[in-house]
mmCIF file of C-alpha atoms in Angstrom:
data_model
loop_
_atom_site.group_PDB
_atom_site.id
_atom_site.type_symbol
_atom_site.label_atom_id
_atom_site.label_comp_id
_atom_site.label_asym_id
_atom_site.label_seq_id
_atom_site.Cartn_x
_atom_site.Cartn_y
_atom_site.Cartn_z
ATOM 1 C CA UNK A 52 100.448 101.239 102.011
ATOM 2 C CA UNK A 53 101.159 104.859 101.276
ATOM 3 C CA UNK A 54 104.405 106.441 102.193
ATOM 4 C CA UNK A 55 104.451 109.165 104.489
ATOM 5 C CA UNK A 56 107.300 111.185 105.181
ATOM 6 C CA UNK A 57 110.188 110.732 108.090
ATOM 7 C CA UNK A 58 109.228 113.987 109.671
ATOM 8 C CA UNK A 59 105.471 114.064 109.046
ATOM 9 C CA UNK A 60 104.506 116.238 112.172
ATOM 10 C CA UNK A 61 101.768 115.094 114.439
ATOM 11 C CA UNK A 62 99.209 117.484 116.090
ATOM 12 C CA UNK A 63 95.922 117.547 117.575
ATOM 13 C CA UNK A 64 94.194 119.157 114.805
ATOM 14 C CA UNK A 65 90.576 120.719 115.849
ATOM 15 C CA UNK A 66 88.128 119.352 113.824
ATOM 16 C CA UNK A 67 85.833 122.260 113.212
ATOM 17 C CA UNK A 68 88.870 123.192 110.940
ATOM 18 C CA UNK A 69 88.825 120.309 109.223
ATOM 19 C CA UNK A 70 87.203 120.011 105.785
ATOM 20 C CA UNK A 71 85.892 117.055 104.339
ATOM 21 C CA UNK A 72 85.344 117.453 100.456
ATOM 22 C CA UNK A 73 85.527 115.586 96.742
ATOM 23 C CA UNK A 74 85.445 112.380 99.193
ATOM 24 C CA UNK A 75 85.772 109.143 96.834
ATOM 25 C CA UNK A 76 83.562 107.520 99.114
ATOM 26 C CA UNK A 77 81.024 108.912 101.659
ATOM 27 C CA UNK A 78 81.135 107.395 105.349
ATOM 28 C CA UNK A 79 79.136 104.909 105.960
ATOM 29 C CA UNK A 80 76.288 105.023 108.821
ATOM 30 C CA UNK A 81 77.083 101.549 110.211
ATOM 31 C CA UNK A 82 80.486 101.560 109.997
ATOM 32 C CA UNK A 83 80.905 104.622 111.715
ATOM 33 C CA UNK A 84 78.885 103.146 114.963
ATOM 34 C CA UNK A 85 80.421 100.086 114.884
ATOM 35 C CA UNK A 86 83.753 102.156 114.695
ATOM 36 C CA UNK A 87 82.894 104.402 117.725
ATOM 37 C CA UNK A 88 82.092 101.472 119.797
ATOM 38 C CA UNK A 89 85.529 100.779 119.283
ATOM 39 C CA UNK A 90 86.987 104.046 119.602
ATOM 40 C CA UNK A 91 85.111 104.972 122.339
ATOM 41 C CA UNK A 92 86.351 101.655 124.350
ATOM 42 C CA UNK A 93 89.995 101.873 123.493
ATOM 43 C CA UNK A 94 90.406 104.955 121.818
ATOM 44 C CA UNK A 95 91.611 106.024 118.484
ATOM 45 C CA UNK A 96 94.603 103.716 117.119
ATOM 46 C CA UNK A 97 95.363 105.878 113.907
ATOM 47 C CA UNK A 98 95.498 109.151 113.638
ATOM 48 C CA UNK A 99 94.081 110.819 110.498
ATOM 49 C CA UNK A 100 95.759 112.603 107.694
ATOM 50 C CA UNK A 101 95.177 116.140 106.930
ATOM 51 C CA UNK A 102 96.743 118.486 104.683
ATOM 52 C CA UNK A 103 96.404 122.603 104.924
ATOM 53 C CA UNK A 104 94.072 124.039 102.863
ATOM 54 C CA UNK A 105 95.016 125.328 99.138
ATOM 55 C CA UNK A 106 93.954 129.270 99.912
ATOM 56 C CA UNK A 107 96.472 130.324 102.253
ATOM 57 C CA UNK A 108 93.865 129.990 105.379
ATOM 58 C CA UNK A 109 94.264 128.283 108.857
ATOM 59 C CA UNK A 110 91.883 125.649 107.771
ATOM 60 C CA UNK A 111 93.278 121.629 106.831
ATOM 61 C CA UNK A 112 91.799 119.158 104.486
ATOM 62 C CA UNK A 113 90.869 115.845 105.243
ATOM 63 C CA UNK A 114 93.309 113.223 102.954
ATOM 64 C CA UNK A 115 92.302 110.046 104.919
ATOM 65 C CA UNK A 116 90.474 108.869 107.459
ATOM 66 C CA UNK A 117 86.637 109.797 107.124
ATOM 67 C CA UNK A 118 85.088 107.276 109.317
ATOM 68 C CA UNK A 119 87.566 107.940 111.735
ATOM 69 C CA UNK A 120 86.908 111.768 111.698
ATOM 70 C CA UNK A 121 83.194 111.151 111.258
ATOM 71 C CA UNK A 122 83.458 108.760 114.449
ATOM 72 C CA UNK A 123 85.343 111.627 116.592
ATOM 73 C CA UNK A 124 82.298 114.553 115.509
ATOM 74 C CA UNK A 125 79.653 111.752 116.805
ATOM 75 C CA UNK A 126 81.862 111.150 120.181
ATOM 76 C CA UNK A 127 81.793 115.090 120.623
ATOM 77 C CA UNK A 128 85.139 115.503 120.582
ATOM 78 C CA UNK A 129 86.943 118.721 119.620
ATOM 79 C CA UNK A 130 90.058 117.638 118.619
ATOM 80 C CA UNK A 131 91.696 114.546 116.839
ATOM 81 C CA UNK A 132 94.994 113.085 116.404
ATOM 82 C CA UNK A 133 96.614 113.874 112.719
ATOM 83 C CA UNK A 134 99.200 113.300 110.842
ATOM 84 C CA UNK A 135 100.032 116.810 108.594
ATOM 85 C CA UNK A 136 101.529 116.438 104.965
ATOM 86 C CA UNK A 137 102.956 118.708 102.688
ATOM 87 C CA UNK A 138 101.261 117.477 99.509
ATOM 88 C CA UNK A 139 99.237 118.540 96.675
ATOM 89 C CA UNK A 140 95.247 117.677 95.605
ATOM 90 C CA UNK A 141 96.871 114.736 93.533
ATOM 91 C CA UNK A 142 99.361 113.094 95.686
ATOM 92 C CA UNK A 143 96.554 113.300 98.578
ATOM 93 C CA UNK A 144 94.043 111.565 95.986
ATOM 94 C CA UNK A 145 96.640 108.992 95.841
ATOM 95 C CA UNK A 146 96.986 108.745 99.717
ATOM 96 C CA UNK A 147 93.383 108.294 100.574
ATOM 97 C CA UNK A 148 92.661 105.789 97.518
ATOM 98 C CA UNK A 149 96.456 103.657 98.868
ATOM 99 C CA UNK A 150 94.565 103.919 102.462
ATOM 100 C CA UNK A 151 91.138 102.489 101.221
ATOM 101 C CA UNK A 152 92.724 100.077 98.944
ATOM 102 C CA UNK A 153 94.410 98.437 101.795
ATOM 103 C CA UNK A 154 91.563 98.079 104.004
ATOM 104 C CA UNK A 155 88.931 94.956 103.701
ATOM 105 C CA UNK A 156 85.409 96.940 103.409
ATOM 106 C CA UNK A 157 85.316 97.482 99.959
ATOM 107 C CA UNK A 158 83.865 95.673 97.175
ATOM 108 C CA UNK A 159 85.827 94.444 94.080
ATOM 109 C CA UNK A 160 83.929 96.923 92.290
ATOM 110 C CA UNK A 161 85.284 99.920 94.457
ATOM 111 C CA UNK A 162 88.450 98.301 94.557
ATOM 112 C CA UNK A 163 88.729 97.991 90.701
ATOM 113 C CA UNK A 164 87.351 102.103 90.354
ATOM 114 C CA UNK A 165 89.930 103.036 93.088
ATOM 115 C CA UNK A 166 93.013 101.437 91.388
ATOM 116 C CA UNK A 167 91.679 103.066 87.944
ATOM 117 C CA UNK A 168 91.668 106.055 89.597
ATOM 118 C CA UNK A 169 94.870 105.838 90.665
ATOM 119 C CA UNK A 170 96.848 104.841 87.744
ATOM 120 C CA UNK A 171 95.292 108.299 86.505
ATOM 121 C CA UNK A 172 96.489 110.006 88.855
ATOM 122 C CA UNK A 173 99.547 108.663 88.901
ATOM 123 C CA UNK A 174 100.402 109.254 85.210
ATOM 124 C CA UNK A 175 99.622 112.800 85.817
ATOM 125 C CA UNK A 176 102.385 112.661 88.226
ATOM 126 C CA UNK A 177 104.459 110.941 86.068
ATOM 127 C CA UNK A 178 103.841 111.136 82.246
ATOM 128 C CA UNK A 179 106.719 109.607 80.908
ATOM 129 C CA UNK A 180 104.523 106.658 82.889
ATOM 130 C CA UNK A 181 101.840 107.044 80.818
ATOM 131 C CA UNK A 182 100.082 104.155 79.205
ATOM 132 C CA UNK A 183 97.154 104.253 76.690
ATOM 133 C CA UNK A 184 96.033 105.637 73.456
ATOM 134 C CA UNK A 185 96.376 104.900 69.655
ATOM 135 C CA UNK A 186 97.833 100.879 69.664
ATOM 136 C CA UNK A 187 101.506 100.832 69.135
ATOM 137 C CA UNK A 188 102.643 99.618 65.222
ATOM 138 C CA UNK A 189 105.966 98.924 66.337
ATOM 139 C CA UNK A 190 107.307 96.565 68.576
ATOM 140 C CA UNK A 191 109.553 98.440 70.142
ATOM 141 C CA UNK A 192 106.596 101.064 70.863
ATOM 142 C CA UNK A 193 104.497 97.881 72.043
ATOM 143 C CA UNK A 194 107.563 96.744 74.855
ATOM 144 C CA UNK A 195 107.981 99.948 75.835
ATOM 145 C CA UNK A 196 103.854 100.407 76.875
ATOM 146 C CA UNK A 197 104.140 97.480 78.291
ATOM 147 C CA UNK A 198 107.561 98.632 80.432
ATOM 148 C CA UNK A 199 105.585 101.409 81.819
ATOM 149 C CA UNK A 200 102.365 99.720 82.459
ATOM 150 C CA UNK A 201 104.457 97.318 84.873
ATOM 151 C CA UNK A 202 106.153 99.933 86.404
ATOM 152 C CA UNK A 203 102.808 101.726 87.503
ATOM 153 C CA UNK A 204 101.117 98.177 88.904
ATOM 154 C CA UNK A 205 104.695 97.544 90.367
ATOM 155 C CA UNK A 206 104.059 100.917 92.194
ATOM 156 C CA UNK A 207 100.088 100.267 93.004
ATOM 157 C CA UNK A 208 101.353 96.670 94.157
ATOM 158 C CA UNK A 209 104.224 98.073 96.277
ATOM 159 C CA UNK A 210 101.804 100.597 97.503
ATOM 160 C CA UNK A 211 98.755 98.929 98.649
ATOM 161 C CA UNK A 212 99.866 95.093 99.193
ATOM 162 C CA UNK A 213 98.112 93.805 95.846
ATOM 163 C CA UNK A 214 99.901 91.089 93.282
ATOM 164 C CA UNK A 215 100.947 93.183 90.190
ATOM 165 C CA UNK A 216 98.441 90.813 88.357
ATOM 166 C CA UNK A 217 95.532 91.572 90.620
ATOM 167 C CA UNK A 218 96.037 95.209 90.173
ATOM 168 C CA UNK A 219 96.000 95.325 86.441
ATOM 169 C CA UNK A 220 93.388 92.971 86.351
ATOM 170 C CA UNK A 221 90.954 95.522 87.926
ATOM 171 C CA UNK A 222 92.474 98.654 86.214
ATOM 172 C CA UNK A 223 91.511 96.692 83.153
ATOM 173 C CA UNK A 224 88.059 95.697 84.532
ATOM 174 C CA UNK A 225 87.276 99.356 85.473
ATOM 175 C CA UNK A 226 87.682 100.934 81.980
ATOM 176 C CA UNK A 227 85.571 97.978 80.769
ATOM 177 C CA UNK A 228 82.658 99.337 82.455
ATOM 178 C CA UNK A 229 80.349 102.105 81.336
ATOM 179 C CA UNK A 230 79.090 104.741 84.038
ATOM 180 C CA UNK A 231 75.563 103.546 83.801
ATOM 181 C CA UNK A 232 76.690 100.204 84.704
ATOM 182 C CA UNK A 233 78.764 101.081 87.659
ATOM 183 C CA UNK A 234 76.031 103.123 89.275
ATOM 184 C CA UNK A 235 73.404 100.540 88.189
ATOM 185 C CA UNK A 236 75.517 98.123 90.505
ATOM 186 C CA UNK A 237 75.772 100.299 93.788
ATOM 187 C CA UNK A 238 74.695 98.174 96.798
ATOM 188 C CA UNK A 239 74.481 94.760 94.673
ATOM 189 C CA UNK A 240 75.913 91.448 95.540
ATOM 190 C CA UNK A 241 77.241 91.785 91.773
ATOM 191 C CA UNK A 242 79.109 94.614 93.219
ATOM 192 C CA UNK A 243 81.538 92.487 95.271
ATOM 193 C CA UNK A 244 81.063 89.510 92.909
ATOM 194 C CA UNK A 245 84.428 89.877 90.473
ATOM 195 C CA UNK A 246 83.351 86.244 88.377
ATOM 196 C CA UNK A 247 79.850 88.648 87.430
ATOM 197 C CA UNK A 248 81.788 91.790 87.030
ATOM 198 C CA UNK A 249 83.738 90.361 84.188
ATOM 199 C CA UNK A 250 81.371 88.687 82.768
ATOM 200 C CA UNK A 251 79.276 91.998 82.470
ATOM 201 C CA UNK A 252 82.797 93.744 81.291
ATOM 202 C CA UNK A 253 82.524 90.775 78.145
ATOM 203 C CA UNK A 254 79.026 92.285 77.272
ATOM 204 C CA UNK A 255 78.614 95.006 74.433
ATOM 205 C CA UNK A 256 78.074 97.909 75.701
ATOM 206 C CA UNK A 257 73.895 98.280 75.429
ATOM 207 C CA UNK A 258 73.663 95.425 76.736
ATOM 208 C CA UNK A 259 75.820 96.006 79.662
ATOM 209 C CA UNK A 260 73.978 98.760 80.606
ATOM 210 C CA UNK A 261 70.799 97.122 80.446
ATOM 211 C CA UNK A 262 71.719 94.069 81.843
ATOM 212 C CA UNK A 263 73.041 96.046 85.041
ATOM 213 C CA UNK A 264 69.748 98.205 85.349
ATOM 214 C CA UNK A 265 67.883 94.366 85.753
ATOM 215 C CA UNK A 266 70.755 93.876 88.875
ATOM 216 C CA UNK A 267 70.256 96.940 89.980
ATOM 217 C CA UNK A 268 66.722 96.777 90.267
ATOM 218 C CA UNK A 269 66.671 94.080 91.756
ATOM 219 C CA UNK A 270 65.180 92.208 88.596
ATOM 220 C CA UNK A 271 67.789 89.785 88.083
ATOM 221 C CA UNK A 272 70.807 88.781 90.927
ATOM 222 C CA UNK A 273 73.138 86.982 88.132
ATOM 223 C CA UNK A 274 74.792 88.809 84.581
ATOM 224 C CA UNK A 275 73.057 85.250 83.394
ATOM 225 C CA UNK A 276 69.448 85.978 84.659
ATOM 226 C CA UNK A 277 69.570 89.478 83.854
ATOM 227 C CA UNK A 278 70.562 88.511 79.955
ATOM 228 C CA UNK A 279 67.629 86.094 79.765
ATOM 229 C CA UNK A 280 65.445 88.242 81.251
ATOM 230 C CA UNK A 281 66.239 91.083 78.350
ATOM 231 C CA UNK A 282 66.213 88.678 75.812
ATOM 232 C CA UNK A 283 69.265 88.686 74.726
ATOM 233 C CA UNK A 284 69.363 84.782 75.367
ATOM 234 C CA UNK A 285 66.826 82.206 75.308
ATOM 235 C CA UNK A 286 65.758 81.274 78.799
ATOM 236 C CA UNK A 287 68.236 78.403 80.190
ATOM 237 C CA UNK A 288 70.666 80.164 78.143
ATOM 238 C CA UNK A 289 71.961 79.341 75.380
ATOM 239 C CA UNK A 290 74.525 76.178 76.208
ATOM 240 C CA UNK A 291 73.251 72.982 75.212
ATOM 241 C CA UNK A 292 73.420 69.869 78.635
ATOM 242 C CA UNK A 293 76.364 68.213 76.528
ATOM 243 C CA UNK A 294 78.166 71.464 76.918
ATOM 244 C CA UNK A 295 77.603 72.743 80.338
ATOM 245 C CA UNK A 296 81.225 71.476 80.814
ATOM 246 C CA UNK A 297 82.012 74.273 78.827
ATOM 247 C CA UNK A 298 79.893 77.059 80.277
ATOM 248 C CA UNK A 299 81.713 76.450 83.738
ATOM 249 C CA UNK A 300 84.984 77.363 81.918
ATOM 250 C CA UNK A 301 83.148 80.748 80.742
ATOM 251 C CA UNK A 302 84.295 82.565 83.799
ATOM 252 C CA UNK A 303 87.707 81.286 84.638
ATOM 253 C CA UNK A 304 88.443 82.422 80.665
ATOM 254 C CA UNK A 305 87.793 85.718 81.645
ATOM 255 C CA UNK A 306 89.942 85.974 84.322
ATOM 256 C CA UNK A 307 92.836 84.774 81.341
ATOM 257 C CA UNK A 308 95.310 87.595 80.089
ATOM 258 C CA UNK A 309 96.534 87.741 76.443
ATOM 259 C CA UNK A 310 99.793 85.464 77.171
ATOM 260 C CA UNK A 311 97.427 82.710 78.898
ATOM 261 C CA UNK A 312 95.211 82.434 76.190
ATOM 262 C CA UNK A 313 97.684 81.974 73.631
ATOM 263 C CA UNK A 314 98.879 79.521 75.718
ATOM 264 C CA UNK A 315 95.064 77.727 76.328
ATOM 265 C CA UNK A 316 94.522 77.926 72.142
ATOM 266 C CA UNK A 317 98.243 76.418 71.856
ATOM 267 C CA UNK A 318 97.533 73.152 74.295
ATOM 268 C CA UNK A 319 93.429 73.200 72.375
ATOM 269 C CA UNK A 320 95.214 72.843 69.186
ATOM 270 C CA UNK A 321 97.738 70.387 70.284
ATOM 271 C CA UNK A 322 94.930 68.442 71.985
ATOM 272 C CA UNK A 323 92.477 69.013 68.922
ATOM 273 C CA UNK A 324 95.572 67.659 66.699
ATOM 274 C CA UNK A 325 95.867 64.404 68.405
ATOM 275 C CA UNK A 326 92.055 63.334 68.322
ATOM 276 C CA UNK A 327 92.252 63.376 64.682
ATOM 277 C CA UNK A 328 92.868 60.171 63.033
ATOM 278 C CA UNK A 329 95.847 59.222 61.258
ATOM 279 C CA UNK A 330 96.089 59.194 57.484
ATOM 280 C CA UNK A 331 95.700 56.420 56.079
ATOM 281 C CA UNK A 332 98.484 54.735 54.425
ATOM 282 C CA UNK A 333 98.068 55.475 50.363
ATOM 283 C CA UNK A 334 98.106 52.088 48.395
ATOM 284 C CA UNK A 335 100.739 51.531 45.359
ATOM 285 C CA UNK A 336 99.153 51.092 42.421
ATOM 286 C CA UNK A 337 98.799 47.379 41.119
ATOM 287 C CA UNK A 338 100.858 45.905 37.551
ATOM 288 C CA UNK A 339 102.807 43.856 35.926
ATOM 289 C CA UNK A 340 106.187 42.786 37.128
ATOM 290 C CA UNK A 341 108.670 44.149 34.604
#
C-alpha cells in the first residue's frame, strides 16, 4: 500500500472543488451503487486523497478514491472526508495506481497495465532505476539491469502486497501486448484470464492483434479458438492425440522465466540422455595367437 505521510492533514474537502481528471480508470456504474448501499448504511470508512491543484487556485485534485467520491455526489452530499498530500502529478499517479493495485476488482489485465505504468513512473522518479533499452554486452552491464530491475519490483512488491515475481511477471506481460490488443480485450473473460493473456503475449504481433479482435468480438472466447478461426491453425489445432500431454504444458511454460527454463531444458536433456541406449561394446578383432 502507498505511503502517506505522518502529518498528512485531514479535512472535509467540498466536493464541488474537487476535480476528477486523466483518471486511469473511469468509475464504474455498478460498483458505485453497490458502494453507496454501503456507504449510505455505515458511512464512509476511507477517506479520499486529494491533492491542491497545480495553478495556484483553491481547487484540489482527486489522487484516489473515485468510486468513493463518485458514491458521495450520488448520496448528495457536499462534503467528503480527505486526506491532503503535498505531491506532484507523478507521485499521485503512483498513489492512485498503489491504491487500485491493492484492491480485488481488477482484472489481471488492468493489473498487469497498472504495474507497467508504474515502473514508468517510477523510473522517472528515479533514473538511476531505470531499466530497458539497447541489451547489455557486458556482464557487468547485464547484473547491474538486473540490480535495478529488482529494486523497482522490490518497491512495487513492498508497495502494493504483490510477490516480486508476480509483479515482474505482469510488467513483462504488459509490454508484450500491442494497444490494439489491449483495447480489443476490454470487458472479456480473456481480460481476467492471465493463462490466455500470455498465451496471446507468445503470438507475433499481427496475429495478436487479430486474434484479440475475434475475443473481442465476441467471435472466439479462447487465444485457441480465435487462432483457428483466423487460420492461422488447422481446426483442432495443430497437436497431434499422442501429444496432447504436451499441449497442457503449453501454458504453465509460459508462466517460466529465463532461469526456469534453463533449468526445464537441463532436466529434458538429462532425461533425453538416459532413454538412449547404451553403446554397444566394440568387438576385438579375431587372429592368430602369436
Amino acid at each position: 500500500m502507498s505511503e502517506q505521510e505522518p502529518a498528512s492533514p485531514m479535512l472535509m474537502a467540498q466536493i464541488d472543488a474537487i476535480d476528477v481528471v486523466n483518471r486511469m480508470r473511469p468509475s464504474d456504474p455498478a460498483r458505485v451503487e453497490a458502494l453507496a448501499a454501503s456507504i449510505n448504511e455505515i458511512g464512509l470508512q476511507q477517506p479520499i486523497i486529494v491533492r491542491m491543484a497545480p495553478d495556484d487556485s483553491n481547487r484540489m485534485v482527486l489522487v484516489a478514491g473515485g468510486h468513493r467520491l463518485a458514491v458521495a455526489k450520488l448520496l448528495g452530499w457536499a462534503e467528503i472526508p480527505a486526506i491532503l498530500l503535498d505531491i506532484d502529478e507523478a507521485e499521485a499517479r503512483l498513489v492512485e495506481i498503489d491504491e487500485n493495485l491493492i484492491r480485488n476488482e481488477l482484472t489481471e489485465l488492468d493489473r498487469a497495465l497498472a504495474l507497467a505504468e508504474r515502473k514508468r513512473i517510477y523510473e522517472a522518479l528515479h533514473p538511476e532505476t531505470k531499466h530497458g533499452g539497447r541489451r547489455p554486452k557486458r556482464v557487468s552491464d547485464q547484473v547491474a539491469n538486473l540490480a535495478t530491475w529488482m529494486r523497482y519490483s522490490k518497491d512495487a512488491a513492498r508497495k502494493t502486497g504483490m510477490s516480486e515475481r508476480a509483479v515482474q511477471r505482469a510488467t513483462e506481460l504488459a509490454g508484450a501486448l500491442t494497444p490494439q490488443t489491449i483495447a480489443a480485450l476490454r470487458g472479456t473473460k480473456v481480460a481476467d484470464n492471465q493463462a490466455q493473456l500470455q498465451a496471446l503475449a507468445a503470438l507475433p504481433e499481427e496475429q495478436q492483434v487479430s486474434v484479440a479482435g475475434l475475443i473481442g468480438t465476441g467471435a472466439a472466447n479462447t487465444v485457441t479458438k480465435a487462432r483457428e478461426i483466423a487460420g492461422f491453425v488447422p481446426a483442432g489445432g495443430t497437436v497431434r492425440p499422442e501429444d496432447a500431454q504436451l499441449k497442457r504444458l503449453e501454458a504453465a511454460l509460459l508462466r517460466l522465466d529465463e532461469r526456469q527454463l534453463r533449468d526445464l531444458r537441463a532436466m529434458v536433456d538429462a532425461r533425453l540422455a538416459a532413454l538412449e541406449p547404451a553403446p554397444k561394446p566394440r568387438k576385438g578383432k579375431s587372429g592368430s595367437a602369436a
